[in-house]
Structure formats: C-alpha cells, structure tokens
Amino acid sequence: MPALRAWRWGPEMREIAQAWRDTGLPGTFAEAAAGTFDRWHAHKDDPTVTVARLLSDLTGESPTPHP
C-alpha cells in the first residue's frame, strides 16, 4: 500500500512551500500537506494500520465502525 510511505513526503512539501514563497506565492497549501504527512509518520511503514485508523489519526476523530 503506497499510503504506508506517505509520511516521507513531508520534507518535500516544505521545500515546495518555500519555493512558492520565494516566488511570491503563498506556501500554505504545501505547509498544510506537510503537517498532514507529519501526523502520518506515527504509522511509518506499518502494514497493519487500517484506513479507518489513519483517517482517525489524521483528523483527530474517532473511527466510525462500519457493519
């Protein structure tokens, strides 16, 4: 699952944010993405993590059980 390694994109997002700011554009979108990937790091390469758990941790909400 490629999502298991999403945490790796945080530093690149910060580089993109800085590049945008250097050209006069706001870097807020890329900074927000970097923050999301930082929260994803807790599940670094964990093949047992479920989508529900990832979403719960990324949003700060309790996972909703599905029947």
PDB file of C-alpha atoms in Angstrom:
ATOM      1  CA  MET A   1       0.000   0.000   0.000  1.00  0.00           C
ATOM      2  CA  PRO A   2       1.711   3.227  -1.137  1.00  0.00           C
ATOM      3  CA  ALA A   3      -0.033   5.159   1.620  1.00  0.00           C
ATOM      4  CA  LEU A   4       2.213   3.464   4.160  1.00  0.00           C
ATOM      5  CA  ARG A   5       5.055   5.664   2.977  1.00  0.00           C
ATOM      6  CA  ALA A   6       3.172   8.932   2.652  1.00  0.00           C
ATOM      7  CA  TRP A   7       4.997  10.293   5.706  1.00  0.00           C
ATOM      8  CA  ARG A   8       8.130  10.569   3.510  1.00  0.00           C
ATOM      9  CA  TRP A   9       6.637  13.448   1.516  1.00  0.00           C
ATOM     10  CA  GLY A  10       6.599  15.931   4.409  1.00  0.00           C
ATOM     11  CA  PRO A  11      10.077  17.384   3.773  1.00  0.00           C
ATOM     12  CA  GLU A  12       9.377  17.715   0.052  1.00  0.00           C
ATOM     13  CA  MET A  13       6.156  19.584   0.776  1.00  0.00           C
ATOM     14  CA  ARG A  14       8.112  22.031   2.945  1.00  0.00           C
ATOM     15  CA  GLU A  15      10.592  22.559   0.096  1.00  0.00           C
ATOM     16  CA  ILE A  16       7.697  23.228  -2.266  1.00  0.00           C
ATOM     17  CA  ALA A  17       6.156  25.675   0.211  1.00  0.00           C
ATOM     18  CA  GLN A  18       9.445  27.572   0.430  1.00  0.00           C
ATOM     19  CA  ALA A  19       9.843  27.610  -3.344  1.00  0.00           C
ATOM     20  CA  TRP A  20       6.348  29.065  -3.694  1.00  0.00           C
ATOM     21  CA  ARG A  21       7.050  31.707  -1.053  1.00  0.00           C
ATOM     22  CA  ASP A  22      10.331  32.575  -2.804  1.00  0.00           C
ATOM     23  CA  THR A  23       8.344  33.415  -5.918  1.00  0.00           C
ATOM     24  CA  GLY A  24       5.732  35.434  -4.056  1.00  0.00           C
ATOM     25  CA  LEU A  25       3.070  32.742  -3.852  1.00  0.00           C
ATOM     26  CA  PRO A  26       1.604  31.568  -0.551  1.00  0.00           C
ATOM     27  CA  GLY A  27       3.044  28.302   0.712  1.00  0.00           C
ATOM     28  CA  THR A  28       0.099  27.478   2.957  1.00  0.00           C
ATOM     29  CA  PHE A  29      -1.237  24.605   0.847  1.00  0.00           C
ATOM     30  CA  ALA A  30       2.093  22.766   0.821  1.00  0.00           C
ATOM     31  CA  GLU A  31       2.667  23.510   4.537  1.00  0.00           C
ATOM     32  CA  ALA A  32      -0.749  22.016   5.325  1.00  0.00           C
ATOM     33  CA  ALA A  33       0.132  18.897   3.332  1.00  0.00           C
ATOM     34  CA  ALA A  34       3.448  18.649   5.192  1.00  0.00           C
ATOM     35  CA  GLY A  35       1.611  18.829   8.514  1.00  0.00           C
ATOM     36  CA  THR A  36      -0.697  16.018   7.432  1.00  0.00           C
ATOM     37  CA  PHE A  37       2.256  13.865   6.418  1.00  0.00           C
ATOM     38  CA  ASP A  38       3.903  14.600   9.790  1.00  0.00           C
ATOM     39  CA  ARG A  39       0.848  13.146  11.555  1.00  0.00           C
ATOM     40  CA  TRP A  40       1.038  10.147   9.226  1.00  0.00           C
ATOM     41  CA  HIS A  41       4.593   9.414  10.449  1.00  0.00           C
ATOM     42  CA  ALA A  42       3.215   7.618  13.518  1.00  0.00           C
ATOM     43  CA  HIS A  43       2.256   4.764  11.160  1.00  0.00           C
ATOM     44  CA  LYS A  44       5.594   4.693   9.339  1.00  0.00           C
ATOM     45  CA  ASP A  45       5.672   1.547   7.184  1.00  0.00           C
ATOM     46  CA  ASP A  46       3.030  -0.188   9.341  1.00  0.00           C
ATOM     47  CA  PRO A  47       1.312  -2.746   7.108  1.00  0.00           C
ATOM     48  CA  THR A  48      -1.320  -3.452   9.760  1.00  0.00           C
ATOM     49  CA  VAL A  49      -2.741   0.064  10.004  1.00  0.00           C
ATOM     50  CA  THR A  50      -6.264   0.352   8.660  1.00  0.00           C
ATOM     51  CA  VAL A  51      -7.690   3.186   6.608  1.00  0.00           C
ATOM     52  CA  ALA A  52     -10.111   3.934   9.449  1.00  0.00           C
ATOM     53  CA  ARG A  53      -7.217   4.293  11.898  1.00  0.00           C
ATOM     54  CA  LEU A  54      -5.255   6.526   9.514  1.00  0.00           C
ATOM     55  CA  LEU A  55      -8.229   8.795   8.953  1.00  0.00           C
ATOM     56  CA  SER A  56      -8.936   8.915  12.666  1.00  0.00           C
ATOM     57  CA  ASP A  57      -5.374   9.948  13.450  1.00  0.00           C
ATOM     58  CA  LEU A  58      -5.210  12.455  10.595  1.00  0.00           C
ATOM     59  CA  THR A  59      -8.479  14.143  11.505  1.00  0.00           C
ATOM     60  CA  GLY A  60      -8.425  13.697  15.262  1.00  0.00           C
ATOM     61  CA  GLU A  61     -11.824  11.999  15.150  1.00  0.00           C
ATOM     62  CA  SER A  62     -12.815   8.583  16.427  1.00  0.00           C
ATOM     63  CA  PRO A  63     -13.174   5.989  13.685  1.00  0.00           C
ATOM     64  CA  THR A  64     -16.751   5.208  12.734  1.00  0.00           C
ATOM     65  CA  PRO A  65     -17.371   1.456  12.822  1.00  0.00           C
ATOM     66  CA  HIS A  66     -18.754   0.012   9.625  1.00  0.00           C
ATOM     67  CA  PRO A  67     -21.020  -3.042   9.628  1.00  0.00           C
TER      68      PRO A  67
END
